[in-house]
PDB file of C-alpha atoms in Angstrom:
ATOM      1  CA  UNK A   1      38.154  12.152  41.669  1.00 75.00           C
ATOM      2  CA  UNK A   2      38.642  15.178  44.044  1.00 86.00           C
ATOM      3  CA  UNK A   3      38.917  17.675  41.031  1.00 89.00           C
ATOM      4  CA  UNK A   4      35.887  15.792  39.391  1.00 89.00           C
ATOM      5  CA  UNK A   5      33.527  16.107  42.296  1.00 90.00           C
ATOM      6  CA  UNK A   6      34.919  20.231  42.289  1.00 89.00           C
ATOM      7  CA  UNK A   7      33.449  20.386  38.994  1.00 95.00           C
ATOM      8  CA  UNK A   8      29.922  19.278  40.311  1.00 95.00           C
ATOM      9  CA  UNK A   9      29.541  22.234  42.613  1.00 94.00           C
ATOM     10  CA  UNK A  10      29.725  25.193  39.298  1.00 97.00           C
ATOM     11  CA  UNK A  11      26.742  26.351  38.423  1.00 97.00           C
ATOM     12  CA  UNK A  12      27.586  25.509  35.031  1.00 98.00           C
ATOM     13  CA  UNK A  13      27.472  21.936  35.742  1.00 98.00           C
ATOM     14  CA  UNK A  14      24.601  22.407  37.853  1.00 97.00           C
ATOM     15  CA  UNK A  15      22.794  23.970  34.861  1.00 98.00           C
ATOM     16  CA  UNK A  16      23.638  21.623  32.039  1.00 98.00           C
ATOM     17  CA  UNK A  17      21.354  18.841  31.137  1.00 98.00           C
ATOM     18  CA  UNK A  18      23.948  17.375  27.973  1.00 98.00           C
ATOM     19  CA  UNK A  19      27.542  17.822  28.860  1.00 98.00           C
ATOM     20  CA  UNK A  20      30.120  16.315  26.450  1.00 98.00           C
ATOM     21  CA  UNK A  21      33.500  15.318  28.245  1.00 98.00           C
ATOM     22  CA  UNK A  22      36.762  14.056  26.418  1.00 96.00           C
ATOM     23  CA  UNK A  23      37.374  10.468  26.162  1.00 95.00           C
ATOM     24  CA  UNK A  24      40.290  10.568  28.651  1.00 93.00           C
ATOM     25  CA  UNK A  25      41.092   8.629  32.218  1.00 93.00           C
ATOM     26  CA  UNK A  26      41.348  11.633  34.027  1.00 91.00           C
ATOM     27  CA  UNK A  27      37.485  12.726  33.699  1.00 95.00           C
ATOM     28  CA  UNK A  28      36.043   9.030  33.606  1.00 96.00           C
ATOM     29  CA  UNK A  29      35.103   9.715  37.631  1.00 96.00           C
ATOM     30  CA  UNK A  30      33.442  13.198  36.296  1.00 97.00           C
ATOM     31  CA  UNK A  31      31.783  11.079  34.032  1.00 97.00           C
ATOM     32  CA  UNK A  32      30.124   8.709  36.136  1.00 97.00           C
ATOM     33  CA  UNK A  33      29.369  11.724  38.449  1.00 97.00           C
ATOM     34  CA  UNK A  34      27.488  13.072  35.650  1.00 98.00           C
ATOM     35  CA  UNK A  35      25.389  10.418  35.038  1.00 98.00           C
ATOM     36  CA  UNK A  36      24.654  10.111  39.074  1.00 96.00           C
ATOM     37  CA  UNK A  37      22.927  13.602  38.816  1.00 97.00           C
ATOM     38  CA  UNK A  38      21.009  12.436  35.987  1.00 98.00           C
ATOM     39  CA  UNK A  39      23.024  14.360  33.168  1.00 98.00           C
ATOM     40  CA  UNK A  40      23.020  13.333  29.876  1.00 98.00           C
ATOM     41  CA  UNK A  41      26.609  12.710  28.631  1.00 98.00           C
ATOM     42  CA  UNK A  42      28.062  12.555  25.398  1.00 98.00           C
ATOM     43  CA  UNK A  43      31.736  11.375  24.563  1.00 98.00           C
ATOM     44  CA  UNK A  44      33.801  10.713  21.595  1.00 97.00           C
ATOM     45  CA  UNK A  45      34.671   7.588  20.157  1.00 96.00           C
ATOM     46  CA  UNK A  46      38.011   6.344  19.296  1.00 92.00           C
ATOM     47  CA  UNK A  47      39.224   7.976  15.772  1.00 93.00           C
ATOM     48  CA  UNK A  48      37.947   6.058  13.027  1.00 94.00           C
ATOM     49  CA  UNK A  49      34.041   6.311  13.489  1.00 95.00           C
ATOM     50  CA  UNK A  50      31.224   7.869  11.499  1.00 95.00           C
ATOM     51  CA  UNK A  51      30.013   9.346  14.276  1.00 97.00           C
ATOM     52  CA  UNK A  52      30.884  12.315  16.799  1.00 98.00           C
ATOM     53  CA  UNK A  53      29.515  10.786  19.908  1.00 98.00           C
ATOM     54  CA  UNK A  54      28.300   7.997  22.115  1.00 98.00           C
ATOM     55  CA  UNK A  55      25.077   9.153  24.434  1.00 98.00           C
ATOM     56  CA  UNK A  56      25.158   8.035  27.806  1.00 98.00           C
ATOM     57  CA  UNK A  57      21.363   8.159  28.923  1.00 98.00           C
ATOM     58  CA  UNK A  58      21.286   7.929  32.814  1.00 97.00           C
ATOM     59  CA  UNK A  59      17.668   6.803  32.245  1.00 96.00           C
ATOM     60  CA  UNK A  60      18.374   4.449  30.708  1.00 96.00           C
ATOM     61  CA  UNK A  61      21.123   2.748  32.156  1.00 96.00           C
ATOM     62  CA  UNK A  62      20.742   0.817  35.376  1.00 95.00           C
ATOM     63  CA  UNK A  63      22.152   2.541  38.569  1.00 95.00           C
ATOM     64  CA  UNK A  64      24.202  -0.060  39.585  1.00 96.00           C
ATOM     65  CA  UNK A  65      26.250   0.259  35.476  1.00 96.00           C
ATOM     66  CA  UNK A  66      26.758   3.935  36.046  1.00 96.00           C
ATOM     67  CA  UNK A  67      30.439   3.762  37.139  1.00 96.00           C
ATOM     68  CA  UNK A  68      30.823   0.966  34.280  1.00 98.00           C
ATOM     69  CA  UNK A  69      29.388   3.257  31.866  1.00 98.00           C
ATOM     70  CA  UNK A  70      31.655   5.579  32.596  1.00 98.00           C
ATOM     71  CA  UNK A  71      34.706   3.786  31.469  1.00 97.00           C
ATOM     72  CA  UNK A  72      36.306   3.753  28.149  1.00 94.00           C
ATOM     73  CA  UNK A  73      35.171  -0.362  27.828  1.00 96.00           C
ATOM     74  CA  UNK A  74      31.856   0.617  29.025  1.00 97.00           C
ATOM     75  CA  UNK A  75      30.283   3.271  27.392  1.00 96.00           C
ATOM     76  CA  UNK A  76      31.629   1.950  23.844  1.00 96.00           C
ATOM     77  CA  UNK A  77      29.137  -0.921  24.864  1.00 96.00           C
ATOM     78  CA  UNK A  78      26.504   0.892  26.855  1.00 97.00           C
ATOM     79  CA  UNK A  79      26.842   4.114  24.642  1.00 97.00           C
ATOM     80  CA  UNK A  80      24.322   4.930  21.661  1.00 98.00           C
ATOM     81  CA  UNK A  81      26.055   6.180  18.696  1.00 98.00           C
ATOM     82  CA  UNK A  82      24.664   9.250  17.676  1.00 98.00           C
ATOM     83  CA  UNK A  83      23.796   9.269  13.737  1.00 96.00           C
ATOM     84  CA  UNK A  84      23.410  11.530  11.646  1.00 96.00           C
ATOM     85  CA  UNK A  85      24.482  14.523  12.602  1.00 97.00           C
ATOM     86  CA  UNK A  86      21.228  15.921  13.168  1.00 96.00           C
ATOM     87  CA  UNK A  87      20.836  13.265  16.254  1.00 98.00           C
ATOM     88  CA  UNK A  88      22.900  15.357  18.947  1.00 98.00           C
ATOM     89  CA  UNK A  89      21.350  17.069  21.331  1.00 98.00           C
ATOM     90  CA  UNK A  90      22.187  21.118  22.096  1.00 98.00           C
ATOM     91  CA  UNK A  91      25.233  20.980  24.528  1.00 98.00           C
ATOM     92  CA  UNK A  92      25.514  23.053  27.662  1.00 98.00           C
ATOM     93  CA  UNK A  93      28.654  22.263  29.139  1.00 98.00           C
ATOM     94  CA  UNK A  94      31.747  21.444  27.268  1.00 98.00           C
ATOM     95  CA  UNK A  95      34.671  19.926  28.745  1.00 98.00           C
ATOM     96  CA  UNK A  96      37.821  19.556  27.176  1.00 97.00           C
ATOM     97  CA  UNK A  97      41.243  17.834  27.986  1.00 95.00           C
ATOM     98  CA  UNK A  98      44.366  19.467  28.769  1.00 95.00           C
ATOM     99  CA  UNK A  99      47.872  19.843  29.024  1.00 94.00           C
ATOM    100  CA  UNK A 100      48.836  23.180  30.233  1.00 96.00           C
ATOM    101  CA  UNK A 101      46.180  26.060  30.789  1.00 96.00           C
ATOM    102  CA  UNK A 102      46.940  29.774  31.489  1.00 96.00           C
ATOM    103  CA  UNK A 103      44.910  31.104  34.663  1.00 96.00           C
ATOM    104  CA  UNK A 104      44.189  34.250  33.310  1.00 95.00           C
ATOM    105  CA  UNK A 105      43.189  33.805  29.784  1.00 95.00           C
ATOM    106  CA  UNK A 106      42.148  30.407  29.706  1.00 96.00           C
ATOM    107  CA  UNK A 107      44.209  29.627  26.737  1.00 95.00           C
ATOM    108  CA  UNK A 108      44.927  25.990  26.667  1.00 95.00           C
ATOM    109  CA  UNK A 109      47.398  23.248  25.452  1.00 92.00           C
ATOM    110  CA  UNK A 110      45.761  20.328  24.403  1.00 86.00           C
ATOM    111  CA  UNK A 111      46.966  16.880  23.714  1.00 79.00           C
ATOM    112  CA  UNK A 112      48.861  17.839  20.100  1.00 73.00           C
ATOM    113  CA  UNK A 113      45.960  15.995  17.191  1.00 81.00           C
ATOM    114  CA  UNK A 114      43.997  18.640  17.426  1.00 87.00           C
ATOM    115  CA  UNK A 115      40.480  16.192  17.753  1.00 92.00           C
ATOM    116  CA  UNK A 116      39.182  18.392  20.494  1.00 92.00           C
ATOM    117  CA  UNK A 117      39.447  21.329  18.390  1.00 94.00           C
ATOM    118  CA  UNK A 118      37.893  19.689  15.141  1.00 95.00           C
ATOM    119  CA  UNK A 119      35.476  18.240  17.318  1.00 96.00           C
ATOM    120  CA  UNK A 120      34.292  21.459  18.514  1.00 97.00           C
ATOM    121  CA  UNK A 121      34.048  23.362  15.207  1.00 97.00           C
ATOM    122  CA  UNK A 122      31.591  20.412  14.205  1.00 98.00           C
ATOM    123  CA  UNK A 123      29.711  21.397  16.956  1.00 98.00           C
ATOM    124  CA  UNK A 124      29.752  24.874  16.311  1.00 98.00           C
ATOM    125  CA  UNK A 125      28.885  24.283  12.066  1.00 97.00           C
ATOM    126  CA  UNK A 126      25.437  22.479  13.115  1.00 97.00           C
ATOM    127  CA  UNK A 127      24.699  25.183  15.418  1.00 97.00           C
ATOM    128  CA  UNK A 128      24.165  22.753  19.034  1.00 98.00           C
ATOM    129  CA  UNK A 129      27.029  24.510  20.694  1.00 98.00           C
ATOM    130  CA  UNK A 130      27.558  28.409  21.015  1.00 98.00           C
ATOM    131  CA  UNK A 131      30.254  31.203  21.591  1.00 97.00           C
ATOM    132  CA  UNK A 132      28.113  31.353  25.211  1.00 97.00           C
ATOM    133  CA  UNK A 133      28.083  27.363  25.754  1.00 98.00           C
ATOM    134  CA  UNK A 134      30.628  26.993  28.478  1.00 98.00           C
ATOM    135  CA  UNK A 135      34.003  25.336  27.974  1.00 98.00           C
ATOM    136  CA  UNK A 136      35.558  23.445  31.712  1.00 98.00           C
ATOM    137  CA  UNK A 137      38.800  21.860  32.308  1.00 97.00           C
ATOM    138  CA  UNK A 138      39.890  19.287  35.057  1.00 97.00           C
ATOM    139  CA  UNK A 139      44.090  19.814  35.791  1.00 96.00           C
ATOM    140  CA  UNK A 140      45.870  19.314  38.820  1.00 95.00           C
ATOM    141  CA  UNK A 141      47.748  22.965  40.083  1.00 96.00           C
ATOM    142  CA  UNK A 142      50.793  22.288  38.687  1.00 96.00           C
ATOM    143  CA  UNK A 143      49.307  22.281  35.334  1.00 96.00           C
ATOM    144  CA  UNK A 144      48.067  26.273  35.281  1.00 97.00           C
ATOM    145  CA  UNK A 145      50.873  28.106  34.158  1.00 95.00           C
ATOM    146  CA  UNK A 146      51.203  32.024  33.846  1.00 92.00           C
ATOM    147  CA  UNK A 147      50.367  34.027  30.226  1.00 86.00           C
ATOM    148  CA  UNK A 148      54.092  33.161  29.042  1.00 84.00           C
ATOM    149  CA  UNK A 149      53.940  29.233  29.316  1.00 86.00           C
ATOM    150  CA  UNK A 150      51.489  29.100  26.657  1.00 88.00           C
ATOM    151  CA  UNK A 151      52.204  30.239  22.884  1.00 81.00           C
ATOM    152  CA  UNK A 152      49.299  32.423  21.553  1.00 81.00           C
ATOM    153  CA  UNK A 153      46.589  30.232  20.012  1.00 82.00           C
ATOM    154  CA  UNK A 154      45.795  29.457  16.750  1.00 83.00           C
ATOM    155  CA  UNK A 155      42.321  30.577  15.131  1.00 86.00           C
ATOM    156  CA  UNK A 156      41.201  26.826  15.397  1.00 89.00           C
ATOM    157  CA  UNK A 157      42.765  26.957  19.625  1.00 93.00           C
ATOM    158  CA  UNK A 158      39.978  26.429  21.675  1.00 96.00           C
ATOM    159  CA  UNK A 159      40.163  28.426  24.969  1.00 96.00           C
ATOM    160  CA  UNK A 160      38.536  27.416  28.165  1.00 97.00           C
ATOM    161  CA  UNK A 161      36.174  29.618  30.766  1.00 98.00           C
ATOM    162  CA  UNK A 162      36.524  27.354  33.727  1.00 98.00           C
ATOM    163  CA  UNK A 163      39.441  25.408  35.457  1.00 97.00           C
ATOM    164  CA  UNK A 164      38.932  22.877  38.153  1.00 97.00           C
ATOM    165  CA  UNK A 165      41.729  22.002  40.142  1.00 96.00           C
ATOM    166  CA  UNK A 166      41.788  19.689  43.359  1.00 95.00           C
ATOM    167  CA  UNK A 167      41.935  22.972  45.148  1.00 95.00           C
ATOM    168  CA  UNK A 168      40.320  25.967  43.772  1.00 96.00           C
ATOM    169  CA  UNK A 169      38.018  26.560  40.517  1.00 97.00           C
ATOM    170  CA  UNK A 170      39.299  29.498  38.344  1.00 97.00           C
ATOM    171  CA  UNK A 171      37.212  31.729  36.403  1.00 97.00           C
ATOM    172  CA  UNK A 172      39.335  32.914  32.935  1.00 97.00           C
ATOM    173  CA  UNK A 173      38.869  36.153  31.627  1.00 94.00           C
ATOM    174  CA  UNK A 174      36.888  35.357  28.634  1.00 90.00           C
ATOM    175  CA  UNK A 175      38.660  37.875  26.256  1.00 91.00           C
ATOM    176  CA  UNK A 176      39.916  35.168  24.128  1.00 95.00           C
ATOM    177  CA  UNK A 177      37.554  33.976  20.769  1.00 95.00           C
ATOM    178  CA  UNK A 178      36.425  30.394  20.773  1.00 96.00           C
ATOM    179  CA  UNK A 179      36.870  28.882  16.944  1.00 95.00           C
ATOM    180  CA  UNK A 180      33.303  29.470  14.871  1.00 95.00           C
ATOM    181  CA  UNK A 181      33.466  26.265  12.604  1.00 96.00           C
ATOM    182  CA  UNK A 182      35.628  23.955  10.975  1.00 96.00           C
ATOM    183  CA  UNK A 183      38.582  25.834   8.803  1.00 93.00           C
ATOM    184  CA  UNK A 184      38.565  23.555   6.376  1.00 94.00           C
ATOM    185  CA  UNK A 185      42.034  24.212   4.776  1.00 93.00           C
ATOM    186  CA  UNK A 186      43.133  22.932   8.121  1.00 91.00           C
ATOM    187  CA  UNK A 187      41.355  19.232   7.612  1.00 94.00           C
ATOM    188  CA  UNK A 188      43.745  17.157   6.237  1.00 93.00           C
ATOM    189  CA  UNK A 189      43.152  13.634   4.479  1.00 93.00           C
ATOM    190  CA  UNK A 190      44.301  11.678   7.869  1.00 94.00           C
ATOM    191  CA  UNK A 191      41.281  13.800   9.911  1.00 94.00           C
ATOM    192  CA  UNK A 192      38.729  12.916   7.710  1.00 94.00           C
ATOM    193  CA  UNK A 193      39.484   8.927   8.264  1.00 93.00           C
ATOM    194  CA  UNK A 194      40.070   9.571  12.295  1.00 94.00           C
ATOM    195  CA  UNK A 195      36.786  11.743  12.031  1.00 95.00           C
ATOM    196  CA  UNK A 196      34.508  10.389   9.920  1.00 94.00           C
ATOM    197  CA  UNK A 197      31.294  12.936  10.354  1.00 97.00           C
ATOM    198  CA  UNK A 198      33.948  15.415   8.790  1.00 96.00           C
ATOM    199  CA  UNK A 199      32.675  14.051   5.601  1.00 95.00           C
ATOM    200  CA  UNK A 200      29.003  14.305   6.095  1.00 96.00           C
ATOM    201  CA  UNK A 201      29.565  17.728   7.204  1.00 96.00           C
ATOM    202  CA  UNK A 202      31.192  18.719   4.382  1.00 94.00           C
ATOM    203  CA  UNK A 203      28.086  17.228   1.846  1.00 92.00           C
ATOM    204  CA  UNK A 204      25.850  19.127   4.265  1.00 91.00           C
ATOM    205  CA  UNK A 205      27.358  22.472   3.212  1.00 85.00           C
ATOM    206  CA  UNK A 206      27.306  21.385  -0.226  1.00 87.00           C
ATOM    207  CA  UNK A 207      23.956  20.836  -0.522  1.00 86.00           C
ATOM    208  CA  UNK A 208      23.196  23.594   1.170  1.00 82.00           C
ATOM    209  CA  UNK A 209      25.430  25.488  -1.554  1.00 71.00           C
TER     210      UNK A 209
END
């Protein structure tokens, strides 16, 4: 909770009126802070949907369910899936989950399926999030390593601009490239069944041509 309520005081999270956060434990209390400030937040389901996210509306959900909502159980029942595509909101604050994150260059392990990254390049291919949009972490210390702990990332690696620890918040160096899309020779069969949208993408840029 302590590295959660660090998070409120950026001015990133100050700014943002739509912040996506992972799915995970660790940022269910940033969640539910979210929501207190009146934030609109939007967070993955489990894999197997046709959709990329569930909306938490604070407006719309009473005060008193905020901390509910925040929960894995809760905001799979208080959470409106957001279909089509064309449904989600622009983001302005992105935060991701992590393993291992390099204080310098922000270049991150994540949990190993790669979800956060295919996520991301969805959000990039419809155009809602940007190269600019802001990408935040939530670690404890011990989990920001030096440049050597961490292999050198992938095109598809998704690097992160802000780390919030209990103690400090860390501003990376922004010299590595965020992923521009989906690389589609990357998607296999298994990711379009755990990410369903990945399909409806893909007709989208068809028809498009």
């Amino acid at each position: 909770a302590v590295v959660s309520t660090q998070s409120t005081g950026t001015p990133e999270f100050r700014r943002a009126k739509v912040i996506k956060v992972h799915p995970s434990l660790n940022a269910e209390p940033l969640r539910a802070l979210a929501l207190k400030f009146g934030k609109i937040v939007l967070t993955p389901p489990l894999p197997g949907h046709d959709f990329l996210y569930f909306s938490l509306d604070p407006s719309l959900i009473p005060v008193q369910s905020h901390k509910y909502a925040a929960s894995k159980r809760g905001f799979t029942k208080l959470g409106r899936p957001l279909r089509p595509l064309s449904a989600i909101p622009r983001i302005d604050l992105v935060v991701v989950a992590t393993v291992a994150v390099c204080g310098i260059t922000g270049a991150r392990l994540g949990k190993g399926k790669g979800y956060g990254e295919v996520e991301y390049g969805v959000t990039r291919d419809i155009g809602i999030v940007t190269c600019d949009t802001p990408v935040l972490t939530l670690v404890h210390d011990v989990q920001v390593v030096g440049e050597r702990m961490i292999p050198d990332l992938a095109t598809h690696d998704l690097p992160v601009d802000v780390i919030c620890t209990p103690t400090r918040i860390i501003r990376t160096s922004g010299v590595l490239k965020k992923p521009e899309g989906i690389i589609w020779e990357l998607i296999g069969e298994q990711m379009y069944t755990d990410i369903g949208v990945l399909r409806e993408l893909r007709n989208m840029k068809e028809e498009r041509g």
